[in-house]
């Protein structure tokens, strides 16, 4: 089955280039004619995920896979990990430092946004080991979030 | 179908590919050592004519403008024009234009103020509910609007649905002239003197309800030499504050300020506004808006030209000089509000400011000419890319390796157009 795979290395704290992986994903999805509203959802998730790996993690890896029936975003890093995932998922929860807040991050909305904009999101994380967030988007029409 | 903003005089074309590389929508290729333009992808930004060393590319904004003596000719002046004449009062620039034979010259300042009032009104009305999609995007630069329609259609709804000042004024002037001179609409010819190649086709400006608002467009660079002479003469004359043209209401510096990046939002009292100019920056900004980065902002001013409209391709003086002139004008004349808010509010409530057509109706304006690629084709492009030199040399006639790979996969270019693929393919043949 046809599948398109691409991966990017993310550099921690490199805010000049952070977001570039998400932008090239956005452009790629446009070229293969994915419906604009879905592209927007994927783009939001990709960006928030990329930013988390860049701000909170180390040695981030960003992968995208497009199949005929789904898109998978798989973003992992070898950073400090998330201690309490449930807590991290709460709107407004953030451990971002003052320095990051000044740059406009740290509203604690990243993970909640990723959750609402993907059809399914799984987080694996262990303290001191790193974090992996996998988001799936269904490509067949009519199989939106609430139906599955 | 989109009209054409630029014309190529191919006999002079050397196939150097400068324009190919400059075009943001990759609408140009070199084939058989000549440029080939794809108007269906052209957004009228004029980048190609800025870079062409041979003068092959011409804006379709008119450069000659014989006035019809049987008509009442009115010229709407882009505020950029004031920035082209250092140490000259804006009203003297207007007089100079009149000397060129126009019956009326029309300054935009009041309409800019009206537009800005409507921006504030719209934000105030929708901020709490966030009904309209935020951030709102300024509708002023037609190139930005076309770029959005072509590349970021989900953002069309973010475009502020307020008529652009030049359009409001064209409708106003036509009505006023009819009643003043007791003539019909067809006896009037409305010109727009502009720095902007995207205004080449007045009948296809931005939104469909702008059709017919302006009859003809002229580039600032085309009128500049003659204007210089008139400006010189007028500067020699005694001070005359009693102007005769009802449309040349004494301009303040709101117009000049508007012509530089940030000038649209600076007079407004809103913290949640950004201004961005220059093609690269704008493309980045649109991608970020699409990713939700600026969701908290209220309004974003985007001008494709570097430093704003005073950096437009059809200007006559250096944009840094023009900026300097603007700063002086702002210091001297200020940008005071001069219109009574309660009257503006009445117009707003009546819907006067609003465009009849939603910008989102533009989706059909650029029926994406390029068929979507399949996943297999996309993978093929990635595979090809790994073989290509990756130096974007443009010798193949495409602006960069990725576009070339796409052209090959779509059957629009041959592998042998690339020197590296030629080597590889020849090598293979040698092996067998
Ligand atoms: N990859 C990661 N590694 C370690 N901790 C993470 C990671 N991703 C998220 N977290 C933790 O989860 C918290 C919440 O993340 P979320 O993305 O929702 O908000 P934020 O990144 O702090 O702020 P915002 O995304 O709004 O700028 C973070 O503050 C951080 O403590
Ligand atoms: S005007 Fe702009 S979009 Fe059109 S061909 Fe020239 S560079 Fe490309
Ligand atoms: S920035 Fe101004 S001059 Fe340049 S294309 Fe946009 S509207 Fe025209
Ligand atoms: Mg985050």
Coordinates of C-alpha atoms and ligand atoms in Angstrom, one line a residue:
Chain A
X1 CA 0.0 0.0 0.0
X2 CA 1.2 3.5 -0.9
X3 CA 2.8 5.3 2.1
X4 CA 4.7 8.5 2.3
X5 CA 7.2 8.8 5.1
X6 CA 9.3 11.7 6.2
X7 CA 11.3 12.4 9.3
X8 CA 13.1 15.4 10.7
X9 CA 15.6 15.8 13.5
X10 CA 14.7 18.6 16.0
X11 CA 17.3 20.7 17.7
X12 CA 16.4 21.6 21.3
X13 CA 15.9 25.3 22.1
X14 CA 16.6 26.3 18.5
X15 CA 13.7 28.7 18.2
X16 CA 15.0 30.3 15.0
X17 CA 14.2 27.0 13.1
X18 CA 11.5 25.5 15.3
X19 CA 8.4 25.1 13.3
X20 CA 10.1 24.2 10.0
X21 CA 9.2 20.5 10.2
X22 CA 5.6 21.4 10.6
X23 CA 5.7 23.9 7.7
X24 CA 7.1 21.3 5.3
X25 CA 4.5 18.9 6.5
X26 CA 1.8 21.5 5.8
X27 CA 3.2 22.1 2.3
X28 CA 3.4 18.4 1.5
X29 CA -0.2 17.7 2.5
X30 CA -1.3 20.6 0.3
X31 CA 0.5 19.1 -2.6
X32 CA -1.3 15.8 -2.3
X33 CA -4.7 17.5 -2.1
X34 CA -5.6 16.7 1.5
X35 CA -8.7 18.7 2.4
X36 CA -7.8 22.2 3.8
X37 CA -9.6 21.9 7.1
X38 CA -7.8 18.6 7.9
X39 CA -4.5 20.1 6.9
X40 CA -5.1 22.9 9.4
X41 CA -5.8 20.4 12.1
X42 CA -2.6 18.4 11.3
X43 CA -0.6 21.6 11.1
X44 CA -1.8 22.8 14.5
X45 CA -0.9 19.4 16.1
X46 CA 2.4 19.2 14.3
X47 CA 3.4 22.7 15.4
X48 CA 2.5 22.2 19.1
X49 CA 4.2 18.8 19.1
X50 CA 7.3 20.1 17.5
X51 CA 7.4 23.1 19.9
X52 CA 7.0 20.8 22.9
X53 CA 9.9 18.6 21.8
X54 CA 12.0 21.7 21.1
X55 CA 11.2 23.5 24.3
X56 CA 10.9 20.7 26.8
X57 CA 12.8 17.8 25.2
X58 CA 16.2 16.8 24.0
X59 CA 17.1 15.2 20.6
X60 CA 13.7 15.4 19.2
X61 CA 12.6 13.3 16.3
X62 CA 9.6 14.2 14.2
X63 CA 8.0 11.7 11.8
X64 CA 5.1 11.8 9.6
X65 CA 3.5 9.0 7.7
X66 CA 0.7 9.4 5.2
X67 CA -1.3 6.3 4.1
X68 CA -4.3 6.1 1.9
X69 CA -6.6 6.0 5.0
X70 CA -4.7 7.9 7.7
X71 CA -2.0 10.4 8.7
X72 CA 0.3 9.6 11.6
X73 CA 2.4 12.2 13.4
X74 CA 5.0 10.6 15.7
X75 CA 7.0 13.1 17.7
X76 CA 9.5 11.8 20.3
X77 CA 12.4 13.1 22.4
X78 CA 14.9 12.0 24.9
X79 CA 14.2 14.8 27.4
X80 CA 13.1 14.8 31.0
X81 CA 9.8 13.1 30.3
X82 CA 6.4 14.1 31.8
X83 CA 5.8 13.2 35.4
X84 CA 2.1 13.3 35.5
X85 CA 0.5 13.0 32.0
X86 CA -3.0 13.6 33.2
X87 CA -1.9 16.8 34.8
X88 CA 0.0 17.9 31.7
X89 CA -3.1 17.4 29.7
X90 CA -5.0 20.0 31.7
X91 CA -5.7 23.3 30.0
X92 CA -3.4 25.9 31.3
X93 CA -0.9 23.5 33.0
X94 CA 2.6 24.4 32.2
X95 CA 6.1 24.1 33.6
X96 CA 7.5 26.6 31.2
X97 CA 10.0 29.0 32.7
X98 CA 9.6 32.7 32.8
X99 CA 12.0 33.0 29.9
X100 CA 9.8 30.8 27.6
X101 CA 6.7 32.6 28.7
X102 CA 8.3 35.9 27.5
X103 CA 8.7 34.3 24.1
X104 CA 5.0 33.7 24.0
X105 CA 5.0 30.0 25.0
X106 CA 3.8 28.4 28.1
X107 CA 0.1 29.0 28.0
X108 CA -0.4 25.3 28.8
X109 CA -2.5 24.9 25.7
X110 CA -0.3 22.7 23.5
X111 CA -1.3 19.3 24.6
X112 CA -5.0 20.1 24.9
X113 CA -5.0 21.6 21.4
X114 CA -3.2 18.5 20.0
X115 CA -5.9 16.3 21.7
X116 CA -8.8 18.3 20.3
X117 CA -7.4 18.5 16.8
X118 CA -6.3 14.9 16.3
X119 CA -8.6 11.9 16.0
X120 CA -6.6 10.0 18.5
X121 CA -3.6 10.9 20.6
X122 CA -1.3 8.6 22.6
X123 CA 1.4 9.7 25.0
X124 CA 4.1 7.5 26.3
X125 CA 6.5 9.1 28.8
X126 CA 8.8 8.1 31.5
X127 CA 10.5 10.4 33.9
X128 CA 14.1 10.9 32.8
X129 CA 13.6 8.7 29.7
X130 CA 11.8 11.0 27.3
X131 CA 8.4 11.4 25.7
X132 CA 6.6 10.1 22.6
X133 CA 3.4 11.6 21.3
X134 CA 1.6 9.8 18.5
X135 CA -1.3 11.5 16.8
X136 CA -3.6 9.9 14.2
X137 CA -5.9 11.5 11.7
X138 CA -8.4 9.5 9.7
X139 CA -8.5 10.1 6.0
X140 CA -11.7 8.4 5.0
X141 CA -14.6 10.8 5.1
X142 CA -17.2 10.3 7.8
X143 CA -14.9 8.7 10.3
X144 CA -14.4 11.7 12.5
X145 CA -13.5 11.7 16.1
X146 CA -16.8 11.1 17.8
X147 CA -17.8 8.3 15.6
X148 CA -14.9 6.0 16.3
Chain B
X1 CA -9.9 32.9 -15.2
X2 CA -7.4 35.4 -13.9
X3 CA -6.2 38.1 -16.2
X4 CA -2.6 38.7 -16.8
X5 CA -0.6 41.1 -14.6
X6 CA 2.6 41.0 -16.6
X7 CA 3.7 40.6 -20.2
X8 CA 6.9 39.1 -21.4
X9 CA 8.6 40.5 -24.5
X10 CA 10.4 37.3 -25.3
X11 CA 12.7 38.6 -28.1
X12 CA 14.8 40.2 -25.4
X13 CA 14.8 37.2 -23.1
X14 CA 18.1 35.5 -22.5
X15 CA 16.8 32.6 -20.5
X16 CA 18.9 33.7 -17.4
X17 CA 16.2 32.4 -15.0
X18 CA 16.3 35.3 -12.6
X19 CA 12.5 35.6 -12.8
X20 CA 12.1 31.9 -12.4
X21 CA 13.8 32.0 -9.1
X22 CA 12.1 35.2 -7.9
X23 CA 8.5 34.0 -8.5
X24 CA 6.9 33.1 -5.2
X25 CA 4.3 30.9 -6.8
X26 CA 6.7 29.2 -9.2
X27 CA 4.7 30.4 -12.2
X28 CA 7.7 30.7 -14.6
X29 CA 10.0 28.2 -16.2
X30 CA 12.7 28.4 -18.9
X31 CA 12.0 26.3 -22.0
X32 CA 14.3 26.4 -25.0
X33 CA 16.1 29.3 -23.4
X34 CA 13.0 31.5 -23.1
X35 CA 10.8 32.3 -20.2
X36 CA 7.4 30.6 -20.1
X37 CA 4.8 32.2 -17.9
X38 CA 1.8 30.4 -16.4
X39 CA -0.7 33.2 -15.7
X40 CA -3.0 30.8 -13.8
X41 CA -0.5 30.7 -11.0
X42 CA 0.5 34.4 -11.1
X43 CA -0.5 36.6 -8.2
X44 CA 0.7 39.9 -9.7
X45 CA 3.4 40.6 -7.1
X46 CA 5.9 42.0 -9.6
X47 CA 8.9 40.2 -8.2
X48 CA 9.8 39.0 -11.7
X49 CA 9.9 42.5 -13.1
X50 CA 12.1 43.7 -10.3
X51 CA 14.8 41.2 -11.0
X52 CA 14.7 40.9 -14.8
X53 CA 18.1 42.4 -16.0
X54 CA 16.9 42.7 -19.6
X55 CA 13.6 44.6 -19.1
X56 CA 11.7 41.7 -20.7
X57 CA 8.8 41.8 -18.2
X58 CA 6.3 44.7 -18.2
X59 CA 3.5 45.3 -15.7
X60 CA 0.2 45.6 -17.4
X61 CA -0.5 48.7 -15.4
X62 CA -0.5 51.4 -18.1
X63 CA 2.5 53.4 -18.7
X64 CA 0.9 55.7 -21.3
X65 CA -2.3 57.5 -20.5
X66 CA -3.8 59.7 -23.2
X67 CA -6.7 61.4 -21.5
X68 CA -10.0 61.4 -23.4
X69 CA -11.0 65.1 -23.6
X70 CA -14.7 64.2 -23.9
X71 CA -14.7 62.7 -20.5
X72 CA -14.4 63.9 -17.0
X73 CA -11.1 62.5 -15.9
X74 CA -10.5 61.9 -12.2
X75 CA -7.3 60.5 -10.7
X76 CA -7.3 58.7 -7.3
X77 CA -3.8 59.1 -5.8
X78 CA -2.1 56.3 -4.0
X79 CA -0.7 57.8 -0.8
X80 CA 2.6 56.4 -1.9
X81 CA 2.9 59.2 -4.4
X82 CA 3.5 61.7 -1.6
X83 CA 6.5 59.7 -0.5
X84 CA 8.2 60.2 -3.8
X85 CA 8.7 64.0 -3.5
X86 CA 10.9 65.0 -0.5
X87 CA 10.1 68.4 1.1
X88 CA 6.9 68.8 -0.9
X89 CA 3.5 69.4 0.7
X90 CA 1.0 66.6 -0.2
X91 CA -1.4 69.2 -1.5
X92 CA 1.3 70.4 -4.0
X93 CA 1.8 66.9 -5.2
X94 CA -2.0 66.8 -5.9
X95 CA -1.8 70.1 -7.8
X96 CA 1.0 68.8 -9.9
X97 CA -1.1 65.8 -10.9
X98 CA -3.8 68.2 -11.9
X99 CA -1.4 70.1 -14.1
X100 CA -1.1 66.9 -16.1
X101 CA -4.6 67.4 -17.4
X102 CA -6.9 65.6 -14.9
X103 CA -10.1 67.4 -14.1
X104 CA -10.0 66.2 -10.5
X105 CA -7.4 64.7 -8.2
X106 CA -8.6 62.7 -5.3
X107 CA -6.8 62.2 -2.0
X108 CA -7.5 59.1 0.1
X109 CA -6.8 60.4 3.7
X110 CA -10.4 60.6 4.8
X111 CA -11.2 57.2 3.4
X112 CA -8.2 55.7 5.2
X113 CA -9.5 57.1 8.4
X114 CA -12.9 55.6 7.6
X115 CA -11.4 52.2 6.9
X116 CA -9.5 52.3 10.1
X117 CA -12.6 53.2 12.0
X118 CA -14.3 50.1 10.5
X119 CA -11.4 47.9 11.5
X120 CA -11.7 49.0 15.1
X121 CA -15.5 48.6 15.0
X122 CA -15.3 45.1 13.5
X123 CA -12.8 44.0 16.1
X124 CA -14.8 45.5 19.0
X125 CA -18.0 43.8 17.7
X126 CA -16.5 40.4 17.4
X127 CA -13.7 40.3 20.0
X128 CA -15.8 38.8 22.8
X129 CA -17.6 36.2 20.8
X130 CA -14.7 35.5 18.5
X131 CA -17.4 34.8 16.0
X132 CA -15.3 35.9 13.1
X133 CA -12.1 33.9 12.7
X134 CA -9.2 35.6 14.5
X135 CA -6.6 36.8 13.7
X136 CA -8.2 39.0 11.1
X137 CA -6.1 39.6 8.1
X138 CA -6.0 43.0 6.4
X139 CA -7.8 43.1 3.0
X140 CA -5.5 45.9 1.7
X141 CA -2.8 44.1 -0.3
X142 CA -4.4 42.3 -3.3
X143 CA -1.3 40.2 -3.7
X144 CA -1.6 38.8 -0.2
X145 CA -5.3 38.0 -0.8
X146 CA -4.4 36.1 -4.0
X147 CA -1.5 34.3 -2.2
X148 CA -4.0 33.2 0.4
X149 CA -6.6 32.1 -2.2
X150 CA -3.9 30.1 -3.9
X151 CA -1.9 28.6 -1.1
X152 CA -3.8 29.0 2.1
X153 CA -7.5 28.8 1.3
X154 CA -8.5 28.0 4.9
X155 CA -7.4 31.5 5.8
X156 CA -9.8 33.2 3.3
X157 CA -12.4 33.5 6.1
X158 CA -9.9 35.4 8.2
X159 CA -9.8 38.3 5.7
X160 CA -11.5 41.3 7.1
X161 CA -14.7 41.8 5.0
X162 CA -14.4 45.6 4.8
X163 CA -14.1 47.3 1.4
X164 CA -10.7 48.7 0.6
X165 CA -10.4 52.6 0.8
X166 CA -9.6 52.9 -2.9
X167 CA -12.8 51.0 -3.7
X168 CA -15.0 53.0 -1.3
X169 CA -13.6 56.2 -2.8
X170 CA -14.0 55.2 -6.4
X171 CA -17.7 54.5 -5.9
X172 CA -18.1 57.8 -4.0
X173 CA -16.3 59.9 -6.6
X174 CA -18.3 58.5 -9.4
X175 CA -21.6 59.3 -7.7
X176 CA -20.4 62.8 -6.7
X177 CA -19.1 63.6 -10.2
X178 CA -22.4 62.6 -11.7
X179 CA -24.3 65.0 -9.5
X180 CA -21.8 67.9 -9.7
X181 CA -21.4 67.9 -13.4
X182 CA -24.8 66.4 -14.2
X183 CA -23.3 63.7 -16.4
X184 CA -23.7 59.9 -16.7
X185 CA -21.4 57.3 -15.3
X186 CA -20.0 56.5 -18.7
X187 CA -18.8 60.1 -19.2
X188 CA -16.5 59.6 -16.3
X189 CA -13.1 58.0 -16.4
X190 CA -11.6 57.1 -13.0
X191 CA -7.8 56.5 -12.9
X192 CA -5.8 55.1 -10.1
X193 CA -2.1 56.2 -9.9
X194 CA -0.4 53.3 -8.1
X195 CA 2.9 51.7 -7.2
X196 CA 1.3 48.3 -7.4
X197 CA 1.4 45.9 -10.4
X198 CA -1.4 43.8 -9.0
X199 CA -3.8 46.6 -9.8
X200 CA -3.1 46.0 -13.5
X201 CA -6.6 44.8 -14.1
X202 CA -9.0 47.1 -12.4
X203 CA -11.9 45.0 -13.5
X204 CA -10.4 42.1 -11.6
X205 CA -9.1 43.7 -8.5
X206 CA -9.6 41.8 -5.4
X207 CA -13.2 41.0 -4.7
X208 CA -15.7 40.6 -7.4
X209 CA -17.8 43.5 -6.2
X210 CA -14.9 45.8 -6.9
X211 CA -15.5 45.3 -10.6
X212 CA -15.7 48.5 -12.4
X213 CA -14.8 50.7 -9.5
X214 CA -11.7 52.0 -11.2
X215 CA -11.5 52.4 -15.0
X216 CA -7.7 52.6 -15.6
X217 CA -4.5 52.2 -13.6
X218 CA -1.3 54.0 -14.1
X219 CA 2.1 53.3 -12.6
X220 CA 3.7 56.0 -10.4
X221 CA 7.0 55.4 -12.3
X222 CA 5.2 56.3 -15.5
X223 CA 3.9 59.7 -14.3
X224 CA 7.0 60.5 -12.3
X225 CA 9.2 62.3 -14.9
X226 CA 6.4 64.7 -15.9
X227 CA 5.2 65.2 -12.4
X228 CA 8.7 66.2 -11.3
X229 CA 8.6 69.2 -13.6
X230 CA 5.2 70.4 -12.3
X231 CA 6.2 69.9 -8.7
X232 CA 9.3 72.0 -9.4
X233 CA 7.1 74.8 -10.8
X234 CA 4.6 74.7 -8.0
X235 CA 7.4 74.8 -5.4
X236 CA 8.5 78.1 -7.0
X237 CA 5.0 79.6 -6.6
X238 CA 3.7 81.6 -3.7
X239 CA 1.9 79.7 -0.9
X240 CA -1.7 79.1 -1.9
X241 CA -3.9 77.5 0.7
X242 CA -7.2 77.9 -1.2
X243 CA -7.4 74.9 -3.3
X244 CA -10.2 74.6 -5.9
X245 CA -10.7 70.9 -6.2
X246 CA -13.4 69.6 -3.8
X247 CA -11.7 66.2 -3.9
X248 CA -8.3 67.4 -3.0
X249 CA -9.3 67.9 0.6
X250 CA -6.2 68.9 2.4
X251 CA -4.3 65.7 3.0
X252 CA -2.7 65.1 6.3
X253 CA 0.1 62.5 6.9
X254 CA -2.3 59.6 7.4
X255 CA -1.8 58.7 3.8
X256 CA 2.0 58.8 3.7
X257 CA 2.1 56.8 6.9
X258 CA -0.2 54.2 5.4
X259 CA 2.2 53.7 2.6
X260 CA 4.9 52.2 4.8
X261 CA 4.7 49.0 6.6
X262 CA 2.9 49.4 9.9
X263 CA 1.1 52.6 8.8
X264 CA -2.2 50.9 8.6
X265 CA -2.3 49.8 12.2
X266 CA -0.1 52.3 13.9
X267 CA -2.8 55.0 14.3
X268 CA -5.1 52.4 15.9
X269 CA -5.3 51.9 19.7
X270 CA -5.1 48.1 19.8
X271 CA -2.4 46.0 21.4
X272 CA -3.2 42.9 19.5
X273 CA -2.0 44.0 16.1
X274 CA 1.0 43.0 14.0
X275 CA 2.4 44.3 10.7
X276 CA 4.6 42.2 8.4
X277 CA 6.0 43.1 5.0
X278 CA 8.2 41.4 2.3
X279 CA 7.3 38.2 0.5
X280 CA 9.4 35.8 2.5
X281 CA 8.2 37.1 5.8
X282 CA 4.6 37.1 4.6
X283 CA 4.8 33.5 3.5
X284 CA 6.2 32.5 6.8
X285 CA 3.6 34.5 8.6
X286 CA 0.7 32.9 6.7
X287 CA 2.1 29.4 7.4
X288 CA 2.2 30.3 11.1
X289 CA -1.3 31.7 11.1
X290 CA -2.5 28.5 9.6
X291 CA -0.7 26.6 12.4
X292 CA -2.5 28.6 15.0
X293 CA 0.5 30.5 16.2
X294 CA -1.2 33.9 16.1
X295 CA -4.6 32.9 17.3
X296 CA -4.5 35.4 20.2
X297 CA -3.9 38.4 17.9
X298 CA -6.7 40.6 16.6
X299 CA -5.4 41.9 13.3
X300 CA -2.5 41.4 11.0
X301 CA -1.4 43.9 8.4
X302 CA 0.4 42.2 5.6
X303 CA 2.1 44.0 2.7
X304 CA 4.0 42.0 0.1
X305 CA 6.3 44.8 -0.9
X306 CA 9.4 45.4 1.2
X307 CA 8.8 48.2 3.7
X308 CA 5.2 48.4 2.6
X309 CA 3.6 49.9 -0.5
X310 CA 6.3 52.5 -0.8
X311 CA 8.5 49.6 -1.8
X312 CA 6.2 48.7 -4.7
X313 CA 7.7 47.8 -8.1
X314 CA 6.1 50.7 -9.9
X315 CA 7.6 53.4 -7.6
X316 CA 10.2 55.9 -8.8
X317 CA 12.5 56.6 -5.9
X318 CA 14.5 54.4 -3.5
X319 CA 12.2 53.0 -0.8
X320 CA 14.5 54.0 2.1
X321 CA 14.5 57.6 0.8
X322 CA 10.7 57.4 0.5
X323 CA 10.5 56.2 4.1
X324 CA 12.5 59.1 5.2
X325 CA 10.1 61.5 3.4
X326 CA 7.2 59.8 5.1
X327 CA 8.7 60.2 8.5
X328 CA 9.1 63.9 7.9
X329 CA 5.6 64.3 6.7
X330 CA 4.3 62.5 9.7
X331 CA 6.2 64.9 12.0
X332 CA 5.0 67.9 10.1
X333 CA 1.3 67.1 9.4
X334 CA 0.4 64.5 11.9
X335 CA -2.3 61.8 11.6
X336 CA -5.1 63.4 13.6
X337 CA -8.6 62.0 13.4
X338 CA -10.7 64.4 11.6
X339 CA -14.1 62.7 11.1
X340 CA -16.9 62.6 13.6
X341 CA -17.1 59.1 15.1
X342 CA -20.9 59.2 15.5
X343 CA -21.3 59.7 11.8
X344 CA -18.9 57.0 11.0
X345 CA -20.7 54.7 13.4
X346 CA -24.0 55.4 11.5
X347 CA -22.4 54.4 8.3
X348 CA -21.0 51.3 9.9
X349 CA -24.4 50.3 11.3
X350 CA -25.9 50.7 7.9
X351 CA -23.4 48.2 6.5
X352 CA -21.8 50.8 4.2
X353 CA -18.3 49.5 4.9
X354 CA -18.9 46.0 4.1
X355 CA -18.1 44.1 0.9
X356 CA -21.0 42.4 -0.6
X357 CA -19.0 39.3 -1.3
X358 CA -17.2 37.4 1.4
X359 CA -13.5 36.9 0.7
X360 CA -14.1 33.2 1.1
X361 CA -16.0 33.3 -2.3
X362 CA -12.5 33.7 -3.8
X363 CA -12.0 29.9 -3.3
X364 CA -13.3 29.4 -6.8
X365 CA -11.1 32.3 -8.1
X366 CA -8.0 30.1 -8.3
X367 CA -9.3 26.7 -9.2
X368 CA -6.1 25.0 -8.4
X369 CA -4.7 24.4 -11.8
X370 CA -2.3 21.8 -10.6
X371 CA -3.9 18.5 -10.0
X372 CA -3.2 17.1 -6.6
X373 CA -0.3 14.6 -6.5
X374 CA -0.9 11.0 -5.4
X375 CA 1.0 9.6 -2.5
X376 CA 3.0 7.4 -4.9
X377 CA 3.9 10.5 -7.0
X378 CA 4.9 12.3 -3.8
X379 CA 7.2 9.4 -2.8
X380 CA 8.6 9.5 -6.4
X381 CA 9.4 13.1 -5.9
X382 CA 11.3 12.4 -2.7
X383 CA 13.2 9.6 -4.4
X384 CA 14.2 11.8 -7.3
X385 CA 15.2 14.5 -4.9
X386 CA 17.7 12.2 -3.3
X387 CA 19.4 11.9 -6.7
X388 CA 19.4 15.6 -7.6
X389 CA 22.3 17.9 -6.8
X390 CA 20.2 20.0 -4.4
X391 CA 21.9 23.3 -5.3
X392 CA 18.8 24.8 -7.0
X393 CA 20.9 25.8 -10.0
X394 CA 17.9 26.4 -12.2
X395 CA 19.8 25.3 -15.3
X396 CA 17.0 22.8 -15.9
X397 CA 14.6 25.7 -16.2
X398 CA 12.8 25.1 -12.9
X399 CA 13.4 27.4 -9.8
X400 CA 14.7 24.6 -7.6
X401 CA 15.3 20.9 -7.4
X402 CA 12.1 20.1 -5.7
X403 CA 10.0 21.9 -8.3
X404 CA 12.0 20.2 -11.0
X405 CA 11.3 16.8 -9.5
X406 CA 7.6 17.7 -9.3
X407 CA 7.7 18.8 -13.0
X408 CA 9.3 15.4 -14.0
X409 CA 6.7 13.4 -12.1
X410 CA 3.9 15.4 -13.7
X411 CA 5.4 14.8 -17.1
X412 CA 6.2 18.5 -17.6
X413 CA 10.0 18.2 -17.7
X414 CA 12.4 15.5 -18.8
X415 CA 14.9 13.8 -16.6
X416 CA 17.6 14.8 -19.1
X417 CA 17.0 18.5 -18.4
X418 CA 19.0 18.0 -15.2
X419 CA 22.8 17.7 -15.7
X420 CA 23.1 15.3 -12.8
X421 CA 20.3 13.0 -13.9
X422 CA 21.7 13.1 -17.4
X423 CA 25.0 11.8 -16.0
X424 CA 23.4 9.1 -13.9
X425 CA 21.1 7.9 -16.8
X426 CA 24.0 7.9 -19.3
X427 CA 26.1 6.0 -16.8
X428 CA 23.4 3.4 -16.6
X429 CA 23.2 3.0 -20.3
X430 CA 27.0 2.6 -20.4
X431 CA 26.7 -0.2 -18.0
X432 CA 24.3 -2.3 -20.0
Ligands
LIG1 N1 8.1 16.6 25.2 C1 7.9 17.0 26.5 N2 8.9 16.7 27.4 C2 8.8 17.0 28.7 N3 7.7 17.7 29.2 C3 6.7 18.0 28.4 C4 6.8 17.6 27.0 N4 5.6 18.1 26.4 C5 4.9 18.6 27.4 N5 5.5 18.6 28.6 C6 5.0 19.1 29.8 O1 3.6 19.3 29.8 C7 3.3 20.6 30.1 C8 2.1 21.0 29.2 O2 2.4 21.0 27.9 P1 1.6 22.0 26.9 O3 2.1 21.8 25.5 O4 0.2 21.7 27.1 O5 1.9 23.4 27.4 P2 3.3 24.3 27.3 O6 4.2 23.6 26.3 O7 3.8 24.4 28.7 O8 2.7 25.6 26.8 P3 2.2 26.0 25.3 O9 2.2 24.7 24.6 O10 0.8 26.5 25.5 O11 3.2 27.0 24.8 C9 4.6 21.4 29.8 O12 4.7 22.6 30.5 C10 5.6 20.4 30.2 O13 5.8 20.4 31.6
LIG2 S1 4.1 38.8 -11.0 FE1 4.8 37.6 -9.3 S2 3.5 35.7 -9.3 FE2 3.4 36.7 -11.4 S3 5.0 35.7 -12.6 FE3 5.9 37.6 -11.7 S4 6.9 36.9 -9.9 FE4 5.4 35.2 -10.4
LIG3 S1 2.3 45.9 -0.7 FE1 1.1 47.6 -1.6 S2 2.1 48.1 -3.5 FE2 2.8 46.1 -2.9 S3 1.5 44.6 -3.8 FE3 0.6 45.0 -1.8 S4 -0.8 46.6 -2.1 FE4 0.5 46.6 -3.9
LIG4 MG1 3.5 23.2 24.4

